[in-house]
Coordinates of C-alpha atoms in Angstrom, one line a residue:
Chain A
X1 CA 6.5 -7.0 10.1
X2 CA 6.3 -8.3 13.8
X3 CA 9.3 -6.5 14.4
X4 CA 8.5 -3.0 13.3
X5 CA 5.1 -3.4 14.7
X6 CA 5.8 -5.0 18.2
X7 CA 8.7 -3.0 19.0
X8 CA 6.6 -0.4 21.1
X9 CA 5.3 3.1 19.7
X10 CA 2.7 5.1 21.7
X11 CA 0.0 3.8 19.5
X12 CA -1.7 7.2 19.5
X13 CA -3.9 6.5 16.9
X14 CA -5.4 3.5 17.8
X15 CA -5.8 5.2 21.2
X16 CA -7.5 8.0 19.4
X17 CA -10.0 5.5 17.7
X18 CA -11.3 3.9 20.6
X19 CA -11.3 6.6 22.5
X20 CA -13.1 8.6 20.0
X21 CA -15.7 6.0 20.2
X22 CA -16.5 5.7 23.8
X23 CA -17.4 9.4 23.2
X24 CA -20.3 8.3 20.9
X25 CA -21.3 5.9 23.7
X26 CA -19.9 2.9 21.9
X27 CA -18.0 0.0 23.2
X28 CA -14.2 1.0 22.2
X29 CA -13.3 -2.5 21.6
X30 CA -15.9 -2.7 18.3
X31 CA -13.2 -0.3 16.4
X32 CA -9.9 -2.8 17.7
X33 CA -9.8 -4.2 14.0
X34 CA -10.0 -0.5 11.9
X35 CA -7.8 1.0 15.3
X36 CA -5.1 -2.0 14.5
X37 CA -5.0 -1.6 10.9
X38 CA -4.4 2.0 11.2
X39 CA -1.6 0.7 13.3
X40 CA -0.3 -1.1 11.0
X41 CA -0.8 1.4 8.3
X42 CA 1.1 4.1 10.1
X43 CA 4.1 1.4 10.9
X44 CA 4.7 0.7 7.3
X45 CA 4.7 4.7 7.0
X46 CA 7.4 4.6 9.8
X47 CA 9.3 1.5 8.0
X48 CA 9.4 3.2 4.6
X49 CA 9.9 7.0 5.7
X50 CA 13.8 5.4 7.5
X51 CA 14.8 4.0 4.5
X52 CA 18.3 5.1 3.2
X53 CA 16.5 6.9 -0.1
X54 CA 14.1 8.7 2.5
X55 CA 15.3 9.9 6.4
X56 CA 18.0 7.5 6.1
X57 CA 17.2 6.7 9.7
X58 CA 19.1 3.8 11.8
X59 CA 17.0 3.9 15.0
X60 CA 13.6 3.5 15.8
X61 CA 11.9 3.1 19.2
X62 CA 15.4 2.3 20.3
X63 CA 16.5 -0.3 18.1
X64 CA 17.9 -0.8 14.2
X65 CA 15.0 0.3 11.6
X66 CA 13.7 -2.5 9.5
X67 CA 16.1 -1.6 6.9
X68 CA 19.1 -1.9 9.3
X69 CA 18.1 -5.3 10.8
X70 CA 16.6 -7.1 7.6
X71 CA 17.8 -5.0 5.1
X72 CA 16.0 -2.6 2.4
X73 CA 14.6 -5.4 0.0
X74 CA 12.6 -7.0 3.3
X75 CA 11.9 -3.0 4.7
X76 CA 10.2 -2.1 1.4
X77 CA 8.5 -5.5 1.1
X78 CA 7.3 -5.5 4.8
X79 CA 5.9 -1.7 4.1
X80 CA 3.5 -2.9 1.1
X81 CA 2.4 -5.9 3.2
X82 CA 1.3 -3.9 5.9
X83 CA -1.2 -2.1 4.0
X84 CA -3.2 -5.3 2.1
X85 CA -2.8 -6.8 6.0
X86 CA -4.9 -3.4 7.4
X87 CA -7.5 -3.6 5.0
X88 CA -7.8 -7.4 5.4
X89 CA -7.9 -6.5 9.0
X90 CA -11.3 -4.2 8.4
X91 CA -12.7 -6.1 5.8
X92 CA -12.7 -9.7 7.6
X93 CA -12.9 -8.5 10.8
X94 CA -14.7 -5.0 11.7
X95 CA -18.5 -5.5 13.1
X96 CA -20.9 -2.6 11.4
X97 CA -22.6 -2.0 8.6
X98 CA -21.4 -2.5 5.0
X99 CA -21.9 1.2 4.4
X100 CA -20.1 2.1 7.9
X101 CA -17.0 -0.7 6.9
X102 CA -16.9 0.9 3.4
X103 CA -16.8 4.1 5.1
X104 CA -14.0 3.5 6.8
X105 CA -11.7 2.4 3.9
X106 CA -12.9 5.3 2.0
X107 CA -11.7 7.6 4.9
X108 CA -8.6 5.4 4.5
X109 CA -7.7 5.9 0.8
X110 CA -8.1 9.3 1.2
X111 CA -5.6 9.5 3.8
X112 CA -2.8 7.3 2.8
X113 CA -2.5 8.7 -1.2
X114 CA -1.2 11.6 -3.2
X115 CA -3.9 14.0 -0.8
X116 CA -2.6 12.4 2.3
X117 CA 0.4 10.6 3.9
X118 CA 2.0 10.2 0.8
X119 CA 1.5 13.6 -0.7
X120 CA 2.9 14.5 2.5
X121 CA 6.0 12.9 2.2
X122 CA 6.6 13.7 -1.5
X123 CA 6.6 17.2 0.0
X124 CA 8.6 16.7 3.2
X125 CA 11.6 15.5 0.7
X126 CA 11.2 18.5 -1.7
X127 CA 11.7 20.6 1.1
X128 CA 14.6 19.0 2.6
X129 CA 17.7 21.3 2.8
X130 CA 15.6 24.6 3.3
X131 CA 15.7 24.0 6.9
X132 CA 14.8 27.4 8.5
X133 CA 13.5 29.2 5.4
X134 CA 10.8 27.3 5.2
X135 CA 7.4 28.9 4.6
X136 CA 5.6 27.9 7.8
X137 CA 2.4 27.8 5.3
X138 CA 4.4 25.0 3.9
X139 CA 5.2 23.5 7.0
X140 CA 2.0 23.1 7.9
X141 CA 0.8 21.6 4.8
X142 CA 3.7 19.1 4.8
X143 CA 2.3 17.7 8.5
X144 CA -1.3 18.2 7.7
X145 CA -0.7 15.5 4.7
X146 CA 1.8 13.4 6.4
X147 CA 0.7 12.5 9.6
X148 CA -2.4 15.1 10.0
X149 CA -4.3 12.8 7.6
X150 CA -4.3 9.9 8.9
X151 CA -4.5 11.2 12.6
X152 CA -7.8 12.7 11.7
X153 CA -8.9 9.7 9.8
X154 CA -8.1 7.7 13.3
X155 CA -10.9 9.9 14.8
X156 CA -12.9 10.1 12.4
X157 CA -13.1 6.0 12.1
X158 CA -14.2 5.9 15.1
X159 CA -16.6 8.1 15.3
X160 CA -18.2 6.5 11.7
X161 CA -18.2 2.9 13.7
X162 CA -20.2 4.8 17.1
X163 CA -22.4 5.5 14.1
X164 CA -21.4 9.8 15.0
X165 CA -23.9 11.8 13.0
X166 CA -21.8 14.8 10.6
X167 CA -21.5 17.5 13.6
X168 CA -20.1 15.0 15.9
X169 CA -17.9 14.0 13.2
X170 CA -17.1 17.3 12.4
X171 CA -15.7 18.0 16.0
X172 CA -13.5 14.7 16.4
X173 CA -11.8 16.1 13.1
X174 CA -11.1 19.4 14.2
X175 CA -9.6 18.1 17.5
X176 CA -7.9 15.3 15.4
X177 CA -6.4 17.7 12.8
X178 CA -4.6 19.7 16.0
X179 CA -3.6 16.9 17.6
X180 CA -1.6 15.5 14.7
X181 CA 0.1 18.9 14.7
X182 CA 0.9 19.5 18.1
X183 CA 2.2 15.9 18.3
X184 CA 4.4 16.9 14.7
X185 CA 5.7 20.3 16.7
X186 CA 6.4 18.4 20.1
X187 CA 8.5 15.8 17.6
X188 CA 10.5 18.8 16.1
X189 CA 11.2 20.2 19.6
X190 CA 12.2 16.5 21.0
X191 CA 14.7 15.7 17.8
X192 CA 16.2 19.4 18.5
X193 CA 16.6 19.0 22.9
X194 CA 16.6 14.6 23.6
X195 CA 19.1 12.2 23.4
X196 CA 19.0 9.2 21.2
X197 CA 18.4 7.4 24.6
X198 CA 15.6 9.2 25.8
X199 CA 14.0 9.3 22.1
X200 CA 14.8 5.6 20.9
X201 CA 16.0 7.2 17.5
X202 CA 18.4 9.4 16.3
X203 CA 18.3 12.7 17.7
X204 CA 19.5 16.5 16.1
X205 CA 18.9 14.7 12.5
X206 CA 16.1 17.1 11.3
X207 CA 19.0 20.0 11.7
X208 CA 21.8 17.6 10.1
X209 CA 19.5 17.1 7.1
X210 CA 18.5 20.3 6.8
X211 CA 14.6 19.4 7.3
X212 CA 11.7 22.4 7.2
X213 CA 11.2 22.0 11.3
X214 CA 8.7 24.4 13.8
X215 CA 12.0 24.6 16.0
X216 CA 13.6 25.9 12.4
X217 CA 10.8 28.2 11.5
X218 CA 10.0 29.6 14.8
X219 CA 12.7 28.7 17.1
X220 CA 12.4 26.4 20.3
X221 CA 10.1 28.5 22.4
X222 CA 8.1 29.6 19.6
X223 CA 7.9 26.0 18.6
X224 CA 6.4 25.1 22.3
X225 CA 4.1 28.1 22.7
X226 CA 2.6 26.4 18.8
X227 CA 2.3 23.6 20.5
X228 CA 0.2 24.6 23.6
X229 CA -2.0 27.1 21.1
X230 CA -2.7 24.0 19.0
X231 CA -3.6 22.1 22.3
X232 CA -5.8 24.7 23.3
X233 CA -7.4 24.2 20.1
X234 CA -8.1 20.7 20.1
X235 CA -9.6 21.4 24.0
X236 CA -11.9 23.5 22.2
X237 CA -13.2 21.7 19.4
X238 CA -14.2 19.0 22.3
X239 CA -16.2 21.5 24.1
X240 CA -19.4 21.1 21.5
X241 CA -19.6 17.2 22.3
X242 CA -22.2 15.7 24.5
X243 CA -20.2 12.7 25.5
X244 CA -17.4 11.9 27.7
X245 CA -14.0 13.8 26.2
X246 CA -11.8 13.0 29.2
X247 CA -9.9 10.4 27.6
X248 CA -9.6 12.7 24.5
X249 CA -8.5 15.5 26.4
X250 CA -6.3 13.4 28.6
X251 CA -4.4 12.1 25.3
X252 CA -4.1 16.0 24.1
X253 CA -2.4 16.5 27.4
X254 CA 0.1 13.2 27.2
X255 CA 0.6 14.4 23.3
X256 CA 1.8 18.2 24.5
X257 CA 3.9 17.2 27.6
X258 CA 5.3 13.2 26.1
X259 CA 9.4 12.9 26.6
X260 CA 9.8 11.2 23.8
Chain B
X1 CA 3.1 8.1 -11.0
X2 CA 1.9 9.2 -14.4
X3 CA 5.0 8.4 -15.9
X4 CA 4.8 4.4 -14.8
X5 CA 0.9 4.5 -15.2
X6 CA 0.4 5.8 -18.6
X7 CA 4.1 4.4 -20.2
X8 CA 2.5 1.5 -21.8
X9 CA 1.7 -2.2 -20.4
X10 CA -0.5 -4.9 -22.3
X11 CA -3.0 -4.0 -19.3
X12 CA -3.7 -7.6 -19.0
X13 CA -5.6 -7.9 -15.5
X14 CA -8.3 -4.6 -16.4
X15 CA -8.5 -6.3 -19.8
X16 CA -9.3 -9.7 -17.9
X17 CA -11.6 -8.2 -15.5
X18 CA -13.7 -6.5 -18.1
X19 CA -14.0 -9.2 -20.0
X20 CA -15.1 -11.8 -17.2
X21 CA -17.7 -9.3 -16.3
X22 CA -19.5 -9.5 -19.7
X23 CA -19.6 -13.8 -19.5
X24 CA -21.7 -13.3 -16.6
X25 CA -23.7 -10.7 -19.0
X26 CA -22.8 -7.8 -17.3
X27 CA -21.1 -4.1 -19.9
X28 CA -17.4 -4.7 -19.2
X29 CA -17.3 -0.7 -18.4
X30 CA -19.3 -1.0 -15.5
X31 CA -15.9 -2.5 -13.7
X32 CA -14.1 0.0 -15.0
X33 CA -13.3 2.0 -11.8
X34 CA -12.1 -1.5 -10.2
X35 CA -10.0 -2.5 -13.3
X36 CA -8.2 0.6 -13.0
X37 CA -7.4 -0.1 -9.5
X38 CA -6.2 -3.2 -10.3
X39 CA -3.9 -1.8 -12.6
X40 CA -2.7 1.0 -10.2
X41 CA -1.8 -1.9 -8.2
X42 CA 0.1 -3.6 -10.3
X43 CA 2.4 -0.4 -11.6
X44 CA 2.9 0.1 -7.9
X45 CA 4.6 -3.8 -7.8
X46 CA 6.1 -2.9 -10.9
X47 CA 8.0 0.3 -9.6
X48 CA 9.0 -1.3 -6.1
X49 CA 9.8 -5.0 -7.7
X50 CA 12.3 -3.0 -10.2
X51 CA 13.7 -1.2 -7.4
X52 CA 17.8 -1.1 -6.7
X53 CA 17.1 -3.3 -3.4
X54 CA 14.7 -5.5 -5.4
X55 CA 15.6 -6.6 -8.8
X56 CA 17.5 -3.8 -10.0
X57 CA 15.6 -3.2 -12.9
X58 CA 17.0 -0.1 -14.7
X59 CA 14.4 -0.6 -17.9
X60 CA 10.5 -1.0 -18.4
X61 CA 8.0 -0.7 -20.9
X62 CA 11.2 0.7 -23.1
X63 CA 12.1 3.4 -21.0
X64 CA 14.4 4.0 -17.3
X65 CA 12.7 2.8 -14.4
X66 CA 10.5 5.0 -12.2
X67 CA 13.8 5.2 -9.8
X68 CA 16.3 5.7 -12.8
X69 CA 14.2 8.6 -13.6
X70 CA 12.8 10.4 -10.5
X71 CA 15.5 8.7 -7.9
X72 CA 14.3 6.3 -5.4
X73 CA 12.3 7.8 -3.3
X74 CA 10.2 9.0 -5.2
X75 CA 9.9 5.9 -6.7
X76 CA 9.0 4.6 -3.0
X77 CA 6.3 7.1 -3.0
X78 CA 4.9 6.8 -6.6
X79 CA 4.0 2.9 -5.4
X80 CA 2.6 3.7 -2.0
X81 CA 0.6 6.2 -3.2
X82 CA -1.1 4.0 -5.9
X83 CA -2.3 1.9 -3.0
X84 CA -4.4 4.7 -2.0
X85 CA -5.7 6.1 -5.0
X86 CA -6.4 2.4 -6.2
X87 CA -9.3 2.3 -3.2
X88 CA -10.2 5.6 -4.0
X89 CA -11.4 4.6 -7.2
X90 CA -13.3 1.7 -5.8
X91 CA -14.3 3.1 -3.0
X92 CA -16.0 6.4 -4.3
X93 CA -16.4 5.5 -8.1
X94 CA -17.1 1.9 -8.6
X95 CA -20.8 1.4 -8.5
X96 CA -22.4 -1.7 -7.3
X97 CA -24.1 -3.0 -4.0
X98 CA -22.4 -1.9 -0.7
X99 CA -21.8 -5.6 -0.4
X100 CA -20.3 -5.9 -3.8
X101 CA -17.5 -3.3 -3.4
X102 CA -16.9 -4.6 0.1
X103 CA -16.1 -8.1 -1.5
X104 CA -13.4 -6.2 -4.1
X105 CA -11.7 -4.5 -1.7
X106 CA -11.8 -7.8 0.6
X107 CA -10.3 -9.9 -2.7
X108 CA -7.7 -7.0 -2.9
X109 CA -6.6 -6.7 0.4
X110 CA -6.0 -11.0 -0.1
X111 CA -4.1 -10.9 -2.9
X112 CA -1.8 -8.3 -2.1
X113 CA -0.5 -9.0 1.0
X114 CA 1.6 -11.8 3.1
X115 CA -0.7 -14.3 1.8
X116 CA -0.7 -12.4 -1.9
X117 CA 1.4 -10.4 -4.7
X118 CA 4.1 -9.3 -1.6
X119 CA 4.4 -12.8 0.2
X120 CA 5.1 -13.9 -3.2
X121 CA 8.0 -11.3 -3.9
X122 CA 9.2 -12.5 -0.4
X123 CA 10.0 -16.2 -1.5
X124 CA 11.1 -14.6 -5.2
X125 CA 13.7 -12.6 -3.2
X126 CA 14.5 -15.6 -1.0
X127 CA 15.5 -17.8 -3.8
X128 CA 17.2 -15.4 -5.9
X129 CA 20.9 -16.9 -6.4
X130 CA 19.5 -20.8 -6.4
X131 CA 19.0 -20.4 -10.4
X132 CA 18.3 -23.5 -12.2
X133 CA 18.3 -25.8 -8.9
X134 CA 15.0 -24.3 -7.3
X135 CA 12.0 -27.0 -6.8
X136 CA 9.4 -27.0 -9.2
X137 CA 7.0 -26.4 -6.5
X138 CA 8.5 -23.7 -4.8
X139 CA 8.8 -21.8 -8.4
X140 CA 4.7 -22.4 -9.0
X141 CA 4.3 -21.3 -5.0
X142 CA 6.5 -17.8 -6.1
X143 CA 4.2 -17.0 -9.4
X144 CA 0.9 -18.0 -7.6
X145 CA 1.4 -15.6 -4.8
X146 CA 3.8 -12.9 -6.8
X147 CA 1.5 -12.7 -10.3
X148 CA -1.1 -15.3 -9.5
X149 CA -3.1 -13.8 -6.8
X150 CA -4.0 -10.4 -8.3
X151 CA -4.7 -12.0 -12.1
X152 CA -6.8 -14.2 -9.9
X153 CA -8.1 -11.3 -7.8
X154 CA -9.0 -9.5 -11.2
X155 CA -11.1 -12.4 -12.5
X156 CA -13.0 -12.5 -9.4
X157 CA -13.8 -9.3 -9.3
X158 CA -15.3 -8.7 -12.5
X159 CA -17.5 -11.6 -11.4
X160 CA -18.5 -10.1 -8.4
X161 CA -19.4 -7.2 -9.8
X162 CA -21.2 -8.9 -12.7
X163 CA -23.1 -11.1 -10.1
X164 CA -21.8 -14.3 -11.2
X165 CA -22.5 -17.1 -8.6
X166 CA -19.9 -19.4 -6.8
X167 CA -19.5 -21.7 -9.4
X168 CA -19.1 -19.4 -11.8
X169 CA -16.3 -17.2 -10.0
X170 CA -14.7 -20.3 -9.4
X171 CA -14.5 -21.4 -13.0
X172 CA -12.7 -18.0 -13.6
X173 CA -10.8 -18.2 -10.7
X174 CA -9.3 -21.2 -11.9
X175 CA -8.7 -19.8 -15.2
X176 CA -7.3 -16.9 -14.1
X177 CA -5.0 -19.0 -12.0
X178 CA -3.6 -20.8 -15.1
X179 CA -3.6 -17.3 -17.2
X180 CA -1.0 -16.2 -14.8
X181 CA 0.7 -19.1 -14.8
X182 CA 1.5 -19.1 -18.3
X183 CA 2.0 -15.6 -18.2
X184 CA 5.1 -15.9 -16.1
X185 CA 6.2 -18.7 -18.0
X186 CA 6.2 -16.9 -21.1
X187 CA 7.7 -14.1 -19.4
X188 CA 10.8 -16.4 -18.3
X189 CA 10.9 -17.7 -22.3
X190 CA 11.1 -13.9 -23.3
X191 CA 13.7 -12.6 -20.8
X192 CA 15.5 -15.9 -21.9
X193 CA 15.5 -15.5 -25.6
X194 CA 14.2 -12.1 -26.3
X195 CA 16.3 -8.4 -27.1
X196 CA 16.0 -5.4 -24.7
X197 CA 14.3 -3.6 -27.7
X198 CA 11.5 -6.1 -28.2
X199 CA 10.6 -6.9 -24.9
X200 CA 11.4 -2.8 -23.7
X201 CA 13.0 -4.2 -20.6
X202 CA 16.8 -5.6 -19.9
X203 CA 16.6 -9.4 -21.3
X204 CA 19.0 -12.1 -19.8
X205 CA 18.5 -10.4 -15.9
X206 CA 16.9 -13.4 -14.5
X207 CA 19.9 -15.9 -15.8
X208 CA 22.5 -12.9 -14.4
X209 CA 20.5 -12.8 -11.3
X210 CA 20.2 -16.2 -10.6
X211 CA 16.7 -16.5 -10.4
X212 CA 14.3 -19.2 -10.0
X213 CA 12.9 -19.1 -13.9
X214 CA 10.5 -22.2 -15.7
X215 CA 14.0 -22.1 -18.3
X216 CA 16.2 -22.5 -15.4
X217 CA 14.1 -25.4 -14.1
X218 CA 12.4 -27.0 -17.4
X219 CA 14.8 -25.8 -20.3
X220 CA 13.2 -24.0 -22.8
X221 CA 11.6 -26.7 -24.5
X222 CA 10.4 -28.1 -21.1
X223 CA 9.1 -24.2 -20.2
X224 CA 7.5 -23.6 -23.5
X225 CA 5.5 -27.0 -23.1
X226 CA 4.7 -26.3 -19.6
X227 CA 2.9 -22.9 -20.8
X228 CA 0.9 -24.7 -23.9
X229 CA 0.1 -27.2 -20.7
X230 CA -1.3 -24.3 -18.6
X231 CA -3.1 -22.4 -21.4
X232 CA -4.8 -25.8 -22.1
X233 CA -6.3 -25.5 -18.4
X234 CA -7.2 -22.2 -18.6
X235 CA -9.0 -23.0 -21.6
X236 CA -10.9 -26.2 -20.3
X237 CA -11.6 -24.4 -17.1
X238 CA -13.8 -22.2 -19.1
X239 CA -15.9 -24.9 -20.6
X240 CA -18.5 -25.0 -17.9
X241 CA -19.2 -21.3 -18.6
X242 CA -23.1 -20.6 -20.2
X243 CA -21.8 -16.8 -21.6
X244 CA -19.6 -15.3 -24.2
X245 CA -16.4 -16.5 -23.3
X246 CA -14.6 -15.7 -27.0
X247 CA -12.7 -12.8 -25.1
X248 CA -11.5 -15.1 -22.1
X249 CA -10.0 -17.6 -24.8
X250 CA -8.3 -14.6 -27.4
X251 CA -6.2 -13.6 -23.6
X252 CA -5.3 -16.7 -23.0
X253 CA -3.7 -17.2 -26.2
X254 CA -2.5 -14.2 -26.6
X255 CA -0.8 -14.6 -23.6
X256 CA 0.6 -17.8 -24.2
X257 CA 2.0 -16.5 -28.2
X258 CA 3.0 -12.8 -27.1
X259 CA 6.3 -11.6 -28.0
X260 CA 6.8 -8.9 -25.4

């Protein structure tokens, strides 16, 4: 577990949390427990998703996967821990009220089951050797459930903690929803142009497996000009807050442009 | 997730939560939402514990294995996804206090993670191969964390919800504690001396697998003594109980005489 969860990442949703919070004029070190639990949520997503019967993945933020360095008993079993450890995390730790802490595993369970992350997978797989044919309605809906859901519910925990009222929390969704995909369509184009060095795993696997990809659908500058229209649309859901966005839109820019 | 859900299971811990619920005077239906959870929980062990990596497991409940039906990842999936849905049900259909349903998801989060029903699978896994030489103490340390903590969990959180007071969740606490106990002492007895067709699961695997079993450790005279030794604490444990307890007891020796 400290492996997988120390071993770097961008820690975009946390990020997103916090930041989404300062925007409702709170502090955003009140959401650290929720932000870290969906930290550790999304690294037992990452720990299961590279095992052998899933991506069959070997690196990971430039080193063995789990599965690779403690082997696929230990992987699985780190996975599953991760997720009593999260809500452990929220339950002992977060400051609010009972109704905003329940809140927050609510928005939770919705996005890690069969209507989220998940249900996104279970997809993902189905469609795995279509490649290029995919249905880009499907494509969507694969990245909407897999990592949309639980990028949006990074947002929207922290604006339930800032105490956001339903418009404000309307807004951080909307953003949230086209940040997970840009960051889903900048990953296609990175797996189809890096190296293995530059990415810290595997590169050119999403062709080799035949994965439903935007670089598959719509081809590598279609893929990019996806990727700054969905930017553009998380820049504009920001417009009808009050508060200050510039971290918000500072991490839609970093999202677009990362190298890896 | 149907398939492992609805295939059967003596649905012990829901059965055990409901019934705890009504000693503190409380309809047993009113933890209904949170008894299901429970028992999404524990198919989701089920499907990863039987898993190639895990114990191999290519029978349950009398039929293949979640992963010898719908492959492994799927299988993967099918667990992960219970997690969510489990606090989904408790989250938006158990009703209680704010408070209340805070405290079951806070005994959940406990009992399934490092400290809880996966930590526990860690140390099974760990002494798989040691057989018949494993301490006594490490064995009771496995089953207290692996089966324990969640029977424990489910006691507890029928008297949460039935708004039993600290003495009286421990009382069932400790019950619980010995129930599960003698569950997996039985179950050791069972794969030790039972047929694939009466316990609908592959007998004998612990003894092939070298496991760490009560048989292994006590002989089966020793084991069978141990779990009339265990039901008798469960059963003392619920003498300083005022309510109904006539349920609590029929579990616990149904438990202790089951033959699958």
């Amino acid at each position: 577990m400290r492996y997988s969860m120390l071993g770097g990442g961008k820690r975009v949703r946390p990020t997103l949390c916090m930041e989404v919070a300062r925007v409702f004029g709170a502090e955003p070190s009140v959401t650290l427990p929720s932000a870290a639990a969906i930290e550790l949520i999304h690294t037992y997503s990452l720990i299961h998703d590279d095992l052998p019967a899933m991506d069959d993945d070997d690196f990971r933020r430039g080193r063995p996967t789990a599965h690779k360095k403690y082997g696929e008993a230990m992987a699985i079993l780190a996975g599953d821990a991760f997720f009593g450890e999260a809500l452990t995390l929220i339950t002992v730790h977060q400051k609010g009220t009972c109704e905003q802490i329940l809140e927050v595993v609510r928005e939770l369970a919705g996005s890690t089951g069969v209507n989220g992350m998940v249900g996104g997978q279970v997809v993902d797989m189905d469609l795995t050797g279509v490649g290029g044919s995919a249905d880009p309605e499907a494509l969507r809906l694969i990245h909407t459930f897999k990592t949309g859901a639980l990028i949006k519910s990074s947002a929207r925990i922290g604006a339930i903690l800032a105490g956001a009222d339903a418009a404000g929390q309307k807004a951080v969704s909307d953003y949230a929803l086209e940040l997970g995909l840009c960051f889903q369509i900048v990953d296609d184009v990175l797996d189809a142009t890096s190296t293995r060095e530059a990415l810290g795993k595997s590169g050119g696997k999403d062709a080799e497996q035949g994965k439903a990809t935007f670089v598959g659908v719509y081809g590598l500058d279609g893929a990019r000009r996806e990727a700054d229209e969905s930017v553009g649309r998380a820049l504009a859901s920001l417009s009808t807050l009050p508060g200050d966005t510039s971290g918000l839109r500072e991490l839609a820019l970093f999202v677009r442009h990362r190298g890896h």
